[in-house]
mmCIF file of C-alpha atoms in Angstrom:
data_model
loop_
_atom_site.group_PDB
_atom_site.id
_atom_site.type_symbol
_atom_site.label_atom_id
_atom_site.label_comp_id
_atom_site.label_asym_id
_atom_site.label_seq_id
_atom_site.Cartn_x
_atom_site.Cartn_y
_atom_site.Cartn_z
ATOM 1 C CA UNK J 233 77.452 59.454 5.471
ATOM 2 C CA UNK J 234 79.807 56.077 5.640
ATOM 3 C CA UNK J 235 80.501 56.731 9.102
ATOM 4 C CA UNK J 236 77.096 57.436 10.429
ATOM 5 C CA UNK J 237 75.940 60.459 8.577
ATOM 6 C CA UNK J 238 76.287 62.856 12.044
ATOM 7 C CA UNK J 239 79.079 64.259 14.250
ATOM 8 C CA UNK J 240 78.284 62.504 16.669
ATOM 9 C CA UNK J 241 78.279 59.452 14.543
ATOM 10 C CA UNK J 242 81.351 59.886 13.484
ATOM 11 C CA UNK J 243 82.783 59.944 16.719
ATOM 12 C CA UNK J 244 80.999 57.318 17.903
ATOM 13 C CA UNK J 245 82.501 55.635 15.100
ATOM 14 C CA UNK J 246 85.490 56.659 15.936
ATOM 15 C CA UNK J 247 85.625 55.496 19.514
ATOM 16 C CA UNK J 248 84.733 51.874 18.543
ATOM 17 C CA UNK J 249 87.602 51.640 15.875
ATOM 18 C CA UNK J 250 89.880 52.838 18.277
ATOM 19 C CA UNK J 251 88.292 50.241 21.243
ATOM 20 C CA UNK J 252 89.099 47.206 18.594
ATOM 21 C CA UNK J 253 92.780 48.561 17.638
ATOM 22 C CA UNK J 254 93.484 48.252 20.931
ATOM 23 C CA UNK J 255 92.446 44.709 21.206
ATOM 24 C CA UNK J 256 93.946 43.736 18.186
ATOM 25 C CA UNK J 257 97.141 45.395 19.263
ATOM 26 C CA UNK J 258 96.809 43.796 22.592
ATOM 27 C CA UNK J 259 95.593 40.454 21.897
ATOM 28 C CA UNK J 260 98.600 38.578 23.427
ATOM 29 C CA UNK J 261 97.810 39.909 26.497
ATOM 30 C CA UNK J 262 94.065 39.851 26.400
ATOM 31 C CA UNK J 263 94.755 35.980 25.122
ATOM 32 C CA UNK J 264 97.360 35.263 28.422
ATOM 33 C CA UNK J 265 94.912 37.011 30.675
ATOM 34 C CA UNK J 266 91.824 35.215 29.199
ATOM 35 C CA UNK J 267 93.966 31.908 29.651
ATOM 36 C CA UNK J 268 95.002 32.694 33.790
ATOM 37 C CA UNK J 269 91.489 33.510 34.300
ATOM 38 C CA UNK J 270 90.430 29.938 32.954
ATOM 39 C CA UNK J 271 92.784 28.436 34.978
ATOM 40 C CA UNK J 272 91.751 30.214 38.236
ATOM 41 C CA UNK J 273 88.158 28.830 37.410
ATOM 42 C CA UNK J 274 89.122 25.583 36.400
ATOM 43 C CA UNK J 275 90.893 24.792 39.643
ATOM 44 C CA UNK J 276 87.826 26.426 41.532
ATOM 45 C CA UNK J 277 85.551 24.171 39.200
ATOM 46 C CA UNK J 278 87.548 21.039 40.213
ATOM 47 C CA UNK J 279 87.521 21.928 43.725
ATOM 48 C CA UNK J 280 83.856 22.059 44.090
ATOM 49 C CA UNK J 281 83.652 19.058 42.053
ATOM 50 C CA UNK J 282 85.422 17.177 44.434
ATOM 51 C CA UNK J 283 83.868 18.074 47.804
ATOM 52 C CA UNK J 284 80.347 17.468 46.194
ATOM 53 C CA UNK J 285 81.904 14.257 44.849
ATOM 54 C CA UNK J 286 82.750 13.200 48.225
ATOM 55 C CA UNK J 287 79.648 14.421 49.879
ATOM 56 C CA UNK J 288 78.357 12.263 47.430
ATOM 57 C CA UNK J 289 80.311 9.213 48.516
ATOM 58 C CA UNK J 290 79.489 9.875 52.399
ATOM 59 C CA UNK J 291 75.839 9.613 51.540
ATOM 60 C CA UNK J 292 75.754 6.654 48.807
ATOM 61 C CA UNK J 293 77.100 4.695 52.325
ATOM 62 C CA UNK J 294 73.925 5.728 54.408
ATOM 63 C CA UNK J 295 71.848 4.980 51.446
ATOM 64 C CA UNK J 296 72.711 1.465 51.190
ATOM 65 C CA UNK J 297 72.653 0.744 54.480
ATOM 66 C CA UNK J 298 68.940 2.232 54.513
ATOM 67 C CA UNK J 299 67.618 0.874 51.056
ATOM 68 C CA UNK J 300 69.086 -2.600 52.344
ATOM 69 C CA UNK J 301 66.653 -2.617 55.352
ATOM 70 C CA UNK J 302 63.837 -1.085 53.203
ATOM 71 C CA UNK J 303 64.267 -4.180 51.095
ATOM 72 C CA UNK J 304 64.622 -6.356 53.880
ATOM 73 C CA UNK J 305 60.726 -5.083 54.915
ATOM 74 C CA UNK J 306 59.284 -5.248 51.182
ATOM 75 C CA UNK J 307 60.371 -9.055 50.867
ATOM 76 C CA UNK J 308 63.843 -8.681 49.429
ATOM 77 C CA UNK J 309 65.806 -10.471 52.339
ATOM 78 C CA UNK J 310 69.546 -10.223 51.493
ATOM 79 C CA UNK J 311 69.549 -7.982 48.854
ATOM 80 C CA UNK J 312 72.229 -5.630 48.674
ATOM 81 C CA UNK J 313 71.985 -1.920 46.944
ATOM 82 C CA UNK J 314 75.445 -0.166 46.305
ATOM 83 C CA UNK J 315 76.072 2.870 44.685
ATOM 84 C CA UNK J 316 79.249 2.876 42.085
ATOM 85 C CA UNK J 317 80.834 5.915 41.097
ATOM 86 C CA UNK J 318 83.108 6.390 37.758
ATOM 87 C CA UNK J 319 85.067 9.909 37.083
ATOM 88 C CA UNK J 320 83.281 11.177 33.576
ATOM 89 C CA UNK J 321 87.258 11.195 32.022
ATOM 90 C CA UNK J 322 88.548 11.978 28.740
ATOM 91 C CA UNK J 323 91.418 11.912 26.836
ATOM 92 C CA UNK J 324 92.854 12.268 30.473
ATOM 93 C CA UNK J 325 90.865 15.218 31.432
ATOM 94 C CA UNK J 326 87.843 15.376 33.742
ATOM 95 C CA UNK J 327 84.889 16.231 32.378
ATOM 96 C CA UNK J 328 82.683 18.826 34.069
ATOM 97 C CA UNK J 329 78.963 18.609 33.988
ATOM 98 C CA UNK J 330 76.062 20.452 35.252
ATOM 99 C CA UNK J 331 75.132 18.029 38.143
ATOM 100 C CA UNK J 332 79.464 17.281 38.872
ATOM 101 C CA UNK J 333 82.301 15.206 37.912
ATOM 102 C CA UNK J 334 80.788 11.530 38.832
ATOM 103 C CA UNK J 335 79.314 8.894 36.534
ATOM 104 C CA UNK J 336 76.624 7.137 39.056
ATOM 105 C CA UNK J 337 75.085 4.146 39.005
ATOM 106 C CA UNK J 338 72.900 2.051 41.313
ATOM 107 C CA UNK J 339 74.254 -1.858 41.628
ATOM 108 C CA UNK J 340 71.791 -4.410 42.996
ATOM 109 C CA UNK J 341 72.129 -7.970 44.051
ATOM 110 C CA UNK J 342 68.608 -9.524 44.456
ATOM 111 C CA UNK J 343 69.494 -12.437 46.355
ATOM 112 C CA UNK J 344 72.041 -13.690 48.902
ATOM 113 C CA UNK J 345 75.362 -14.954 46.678
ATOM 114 C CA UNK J 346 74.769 -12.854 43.846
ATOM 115 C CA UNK J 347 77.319 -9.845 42.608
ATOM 116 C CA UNK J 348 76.487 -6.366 42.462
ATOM 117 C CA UNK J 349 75.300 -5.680 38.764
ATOM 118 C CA UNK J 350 73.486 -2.439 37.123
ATOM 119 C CA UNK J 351 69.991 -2.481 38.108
ATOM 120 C CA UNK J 352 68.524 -1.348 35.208
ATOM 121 C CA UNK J 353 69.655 -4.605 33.723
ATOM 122 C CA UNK J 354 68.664 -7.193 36.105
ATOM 123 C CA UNK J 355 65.610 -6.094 37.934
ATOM 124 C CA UNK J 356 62.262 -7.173 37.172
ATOM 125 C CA UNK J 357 59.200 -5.258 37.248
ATOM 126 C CA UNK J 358 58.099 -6.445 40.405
ATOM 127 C CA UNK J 359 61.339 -5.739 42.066
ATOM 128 C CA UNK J 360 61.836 -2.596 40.095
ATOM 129 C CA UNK J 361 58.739 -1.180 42.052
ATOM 130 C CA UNK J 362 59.397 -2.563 45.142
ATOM 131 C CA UNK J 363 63.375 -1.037 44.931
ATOM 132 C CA UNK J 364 61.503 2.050 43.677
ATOM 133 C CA UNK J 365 59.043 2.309 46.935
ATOM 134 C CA UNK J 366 62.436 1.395 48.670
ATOM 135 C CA UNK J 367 63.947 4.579 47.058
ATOM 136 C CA UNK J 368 61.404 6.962 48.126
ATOM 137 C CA UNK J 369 60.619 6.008 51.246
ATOM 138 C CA UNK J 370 64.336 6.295 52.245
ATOM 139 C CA UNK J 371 64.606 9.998 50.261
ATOM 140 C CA UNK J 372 60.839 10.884 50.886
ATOM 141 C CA UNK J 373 62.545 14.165 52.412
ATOM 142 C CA UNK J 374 64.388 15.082 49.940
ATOM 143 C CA UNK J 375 62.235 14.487 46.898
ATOM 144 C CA UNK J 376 59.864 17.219 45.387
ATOM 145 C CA UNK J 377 58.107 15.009 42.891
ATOM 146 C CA UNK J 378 54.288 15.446 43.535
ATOM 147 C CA UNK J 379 53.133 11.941 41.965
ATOM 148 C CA UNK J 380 54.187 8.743 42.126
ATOM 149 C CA UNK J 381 52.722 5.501 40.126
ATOM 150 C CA UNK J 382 53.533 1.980 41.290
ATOM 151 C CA UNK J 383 51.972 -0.222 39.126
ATOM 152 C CA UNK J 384 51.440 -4.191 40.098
ATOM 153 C CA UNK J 385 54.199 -3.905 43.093
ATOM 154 C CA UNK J 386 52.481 -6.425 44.307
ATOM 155 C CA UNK J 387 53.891 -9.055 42.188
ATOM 156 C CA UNK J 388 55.699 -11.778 44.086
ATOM 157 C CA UNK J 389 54.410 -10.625 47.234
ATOM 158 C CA UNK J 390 51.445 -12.628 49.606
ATOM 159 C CA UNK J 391 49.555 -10.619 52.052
ATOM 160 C CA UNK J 392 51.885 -10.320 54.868
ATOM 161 C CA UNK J 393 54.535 -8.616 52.893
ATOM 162 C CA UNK J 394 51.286 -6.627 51.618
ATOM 163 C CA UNK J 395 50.095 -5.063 54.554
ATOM 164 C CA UNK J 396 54.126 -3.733 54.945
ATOM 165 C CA UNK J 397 53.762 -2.612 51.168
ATOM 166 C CA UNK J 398 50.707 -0.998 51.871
ATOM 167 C CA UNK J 399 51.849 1.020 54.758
ATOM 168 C CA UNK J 400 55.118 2.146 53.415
ATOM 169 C CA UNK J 401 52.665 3.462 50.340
ATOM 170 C CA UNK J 402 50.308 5.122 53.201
ATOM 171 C CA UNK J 403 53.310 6.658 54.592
ATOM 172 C CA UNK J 404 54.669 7.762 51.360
ATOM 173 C CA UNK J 405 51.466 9.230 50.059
ATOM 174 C CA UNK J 406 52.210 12.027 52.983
ATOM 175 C CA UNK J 407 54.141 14.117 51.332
ATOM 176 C CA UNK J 408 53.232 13.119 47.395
ATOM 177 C CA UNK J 409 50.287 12.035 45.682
ATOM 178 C CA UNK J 410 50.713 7.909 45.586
ATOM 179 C CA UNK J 411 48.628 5.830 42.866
ATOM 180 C CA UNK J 412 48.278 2.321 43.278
ATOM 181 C CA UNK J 413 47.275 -0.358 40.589
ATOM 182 C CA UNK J 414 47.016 -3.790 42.469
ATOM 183 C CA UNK J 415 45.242 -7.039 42.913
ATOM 184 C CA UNK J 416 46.448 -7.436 46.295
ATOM 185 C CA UNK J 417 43.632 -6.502 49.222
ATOM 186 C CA UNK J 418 45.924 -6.076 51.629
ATOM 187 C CA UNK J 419 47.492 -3.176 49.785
ATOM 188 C CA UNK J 420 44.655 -1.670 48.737
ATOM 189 C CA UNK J 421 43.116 -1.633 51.909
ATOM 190 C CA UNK J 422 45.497 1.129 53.141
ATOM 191 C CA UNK J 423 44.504 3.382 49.811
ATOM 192 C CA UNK J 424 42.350 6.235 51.011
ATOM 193 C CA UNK J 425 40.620 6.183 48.247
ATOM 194 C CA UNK J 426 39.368 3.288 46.150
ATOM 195 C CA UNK J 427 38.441 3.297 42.317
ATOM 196 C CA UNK J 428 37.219 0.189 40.298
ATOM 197 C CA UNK J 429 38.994 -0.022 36.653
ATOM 198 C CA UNK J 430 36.755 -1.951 34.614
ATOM 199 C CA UNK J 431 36.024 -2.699 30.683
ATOM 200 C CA UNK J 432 32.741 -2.884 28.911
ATOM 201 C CA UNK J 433 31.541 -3.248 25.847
ATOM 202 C CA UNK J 434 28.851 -1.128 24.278
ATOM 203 C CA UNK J 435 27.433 -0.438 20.755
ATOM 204 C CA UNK J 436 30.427 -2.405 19.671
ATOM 205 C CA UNK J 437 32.557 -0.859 21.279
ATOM 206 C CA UNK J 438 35.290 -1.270 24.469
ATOM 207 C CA UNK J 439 34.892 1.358 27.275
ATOM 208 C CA UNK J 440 37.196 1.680 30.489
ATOM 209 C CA UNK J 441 34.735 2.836 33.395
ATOM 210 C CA UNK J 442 36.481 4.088 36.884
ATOM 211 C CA UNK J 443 34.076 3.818 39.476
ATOM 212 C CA UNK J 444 34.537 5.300 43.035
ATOM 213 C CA UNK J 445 34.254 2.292 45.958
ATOM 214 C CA UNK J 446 33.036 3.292 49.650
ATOM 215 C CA UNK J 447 31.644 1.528 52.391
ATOM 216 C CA UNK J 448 30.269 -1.101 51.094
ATOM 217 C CA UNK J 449 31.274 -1.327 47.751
ATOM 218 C CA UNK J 450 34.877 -0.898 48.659
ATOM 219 C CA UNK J 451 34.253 -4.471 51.219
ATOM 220 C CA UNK J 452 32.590 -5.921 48.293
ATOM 221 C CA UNK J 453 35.269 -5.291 45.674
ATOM 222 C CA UNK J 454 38.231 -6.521 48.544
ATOM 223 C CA UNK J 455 36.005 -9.955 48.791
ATOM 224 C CA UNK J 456 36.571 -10.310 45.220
ATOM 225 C CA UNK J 457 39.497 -9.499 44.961
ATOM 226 C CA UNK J 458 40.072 -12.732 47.873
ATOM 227 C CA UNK J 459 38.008 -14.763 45.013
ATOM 228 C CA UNK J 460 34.735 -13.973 45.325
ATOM 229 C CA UNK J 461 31.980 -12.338 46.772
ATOM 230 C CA UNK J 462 30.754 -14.591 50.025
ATOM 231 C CA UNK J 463 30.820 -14.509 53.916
ATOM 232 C CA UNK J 464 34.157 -15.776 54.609
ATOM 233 C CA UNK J 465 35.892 -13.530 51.975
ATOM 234 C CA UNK J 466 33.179 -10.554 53.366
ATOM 235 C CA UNK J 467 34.900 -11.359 57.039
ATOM 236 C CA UNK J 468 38.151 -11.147 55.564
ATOM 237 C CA UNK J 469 37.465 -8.022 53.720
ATOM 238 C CA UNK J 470 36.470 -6.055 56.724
ATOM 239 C CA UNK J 471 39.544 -7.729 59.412
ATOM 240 C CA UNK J 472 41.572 -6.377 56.391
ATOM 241 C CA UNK J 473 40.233 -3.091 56.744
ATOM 242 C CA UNK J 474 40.259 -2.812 60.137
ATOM 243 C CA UNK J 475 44.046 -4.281 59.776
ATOM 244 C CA UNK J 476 45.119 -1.545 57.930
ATOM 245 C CA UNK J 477 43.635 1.048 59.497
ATOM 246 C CA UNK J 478 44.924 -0.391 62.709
ATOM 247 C CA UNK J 479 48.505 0.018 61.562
ATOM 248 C CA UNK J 480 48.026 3.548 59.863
ATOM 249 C CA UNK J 481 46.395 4.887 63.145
ATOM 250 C CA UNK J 482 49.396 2.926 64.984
ATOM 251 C CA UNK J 483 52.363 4.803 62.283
ATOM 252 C CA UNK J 484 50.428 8.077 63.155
ATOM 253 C CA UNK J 485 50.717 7.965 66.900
ATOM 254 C CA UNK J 486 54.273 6.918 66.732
ATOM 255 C CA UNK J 487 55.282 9.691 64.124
ATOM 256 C CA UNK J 488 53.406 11.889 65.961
ATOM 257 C CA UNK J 489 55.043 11.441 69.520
ATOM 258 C CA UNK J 490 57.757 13.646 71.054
#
């Protein structure tokens, strides 16, 4: 009964006991194998960790040179976008990590004369947007997320910088889902869809209404966003329109040709 209560039990029993004897025995060399196989792993570990480290490298170099022109576009003129890289070391050793051996960081300098510094430190929100937009556009490939937000990228921007804004948005929104907040017409005028955020107060109380804009409405709501509803900003409103729909037909034809 201690040893199972059976024959076959027993030897059951019997075989394990015997299985762990011989590991016990044998530990040295189960230890010394255990050890070469860790080194054969380790060096095969390291290995990969370098060529992805380096493929790495090769394209942080097209990436600047293609997030500097992006910038260039979205009103950034001189900015520079580097990519730094930092071994994850300690106590001497490398450290291996699901995604590889390299600490990476992006480096930004906003303006002509400045150093390369962290751009999570120095970047406002307009220019975080923009660098974001930047970002995508150049890895819109490559990038499975399905939808993006880009709220006030407009900031710091007038409405010739908008209409290249709003067509790197329109070109983005391709391959994800692309939401917009703005005040800018130009930039909303490439949206192919148009809601109205709004607040009111009823009973007491504050309500957000979302209103779907066409046709008319939509020209309505671009004239005041220009300042206010009247003929001039009305004319405006629809050369906007016709503006952006202009250079989206224009991006469509040359995307499109052989």
């Amino acid at each position: 009964r201690k040893y199972g209560g059976s024959i076959e039990a027993v030897l059951k029993y019997g075989r394990e006991a015997r299985a762990q004897l011989e590991m016990v025995q044998n530990a040295g060399e189960r230890i010394a194998a255990l050890e070469q196989q860790e080194d054969v792993i380790i060096q095969q570990l390291r290995a990969s960790g370098e060529v992805l480290s380096r493929t790495r490298k090769e394209a942080a170099v097209r990436l600047g040179s293609e997030m500097e022109r992006e910038l260039n576009d979205l009103s950034l003129q001189g900015a520079k976008f580097s990519v730094s890289f930092q071994d994850s070391e300690s106590s001497g050793q490398r450290n291996f990590k699901d995604n590889g051996v390299d600490e990476v960081e992006f480096l930004i300098a906003p303006n002509p004369g400045e150093g390369l510094k962290p751009l999570v430190k120095i970047a406002s929100g307009g220019e975080t947007s923009r660098l974001m937009l930047a970002l995508k556009n150049v890895l819109t490939q490559a990038d499975h997320i399905p939808t993006l937000i880009f709220d006030e990228i407009d900031q710091g921007i007038g409405g010739r910088i908008g209409f290249v804004v709003g067509e790197k948005l329109w070109y983005l929104a391709r391959d994800h889902q692309v939401l917009c907040v703005t005040h800018l017409p130009q930039l909303a005028a490439f949206g192919d869809q148009h809601l109205r955020v709004s607040k009111q107060v009823q009973n007491g109380r504050t309500l957000t209404l979302v209103e779907a804009l066409v046709t008319e409405g939509r020209r309505k709501e671009l004239a005041q966003m220009l300042g206010a509803i009247s003929e001039s900003h009305l004319t405006t409103a629809d050369e906007t329109l016709r503006t952006a729909q202009d250079r989206k037909e224009a991006s469509s034809s040359t995307t499109e040709s052989p």
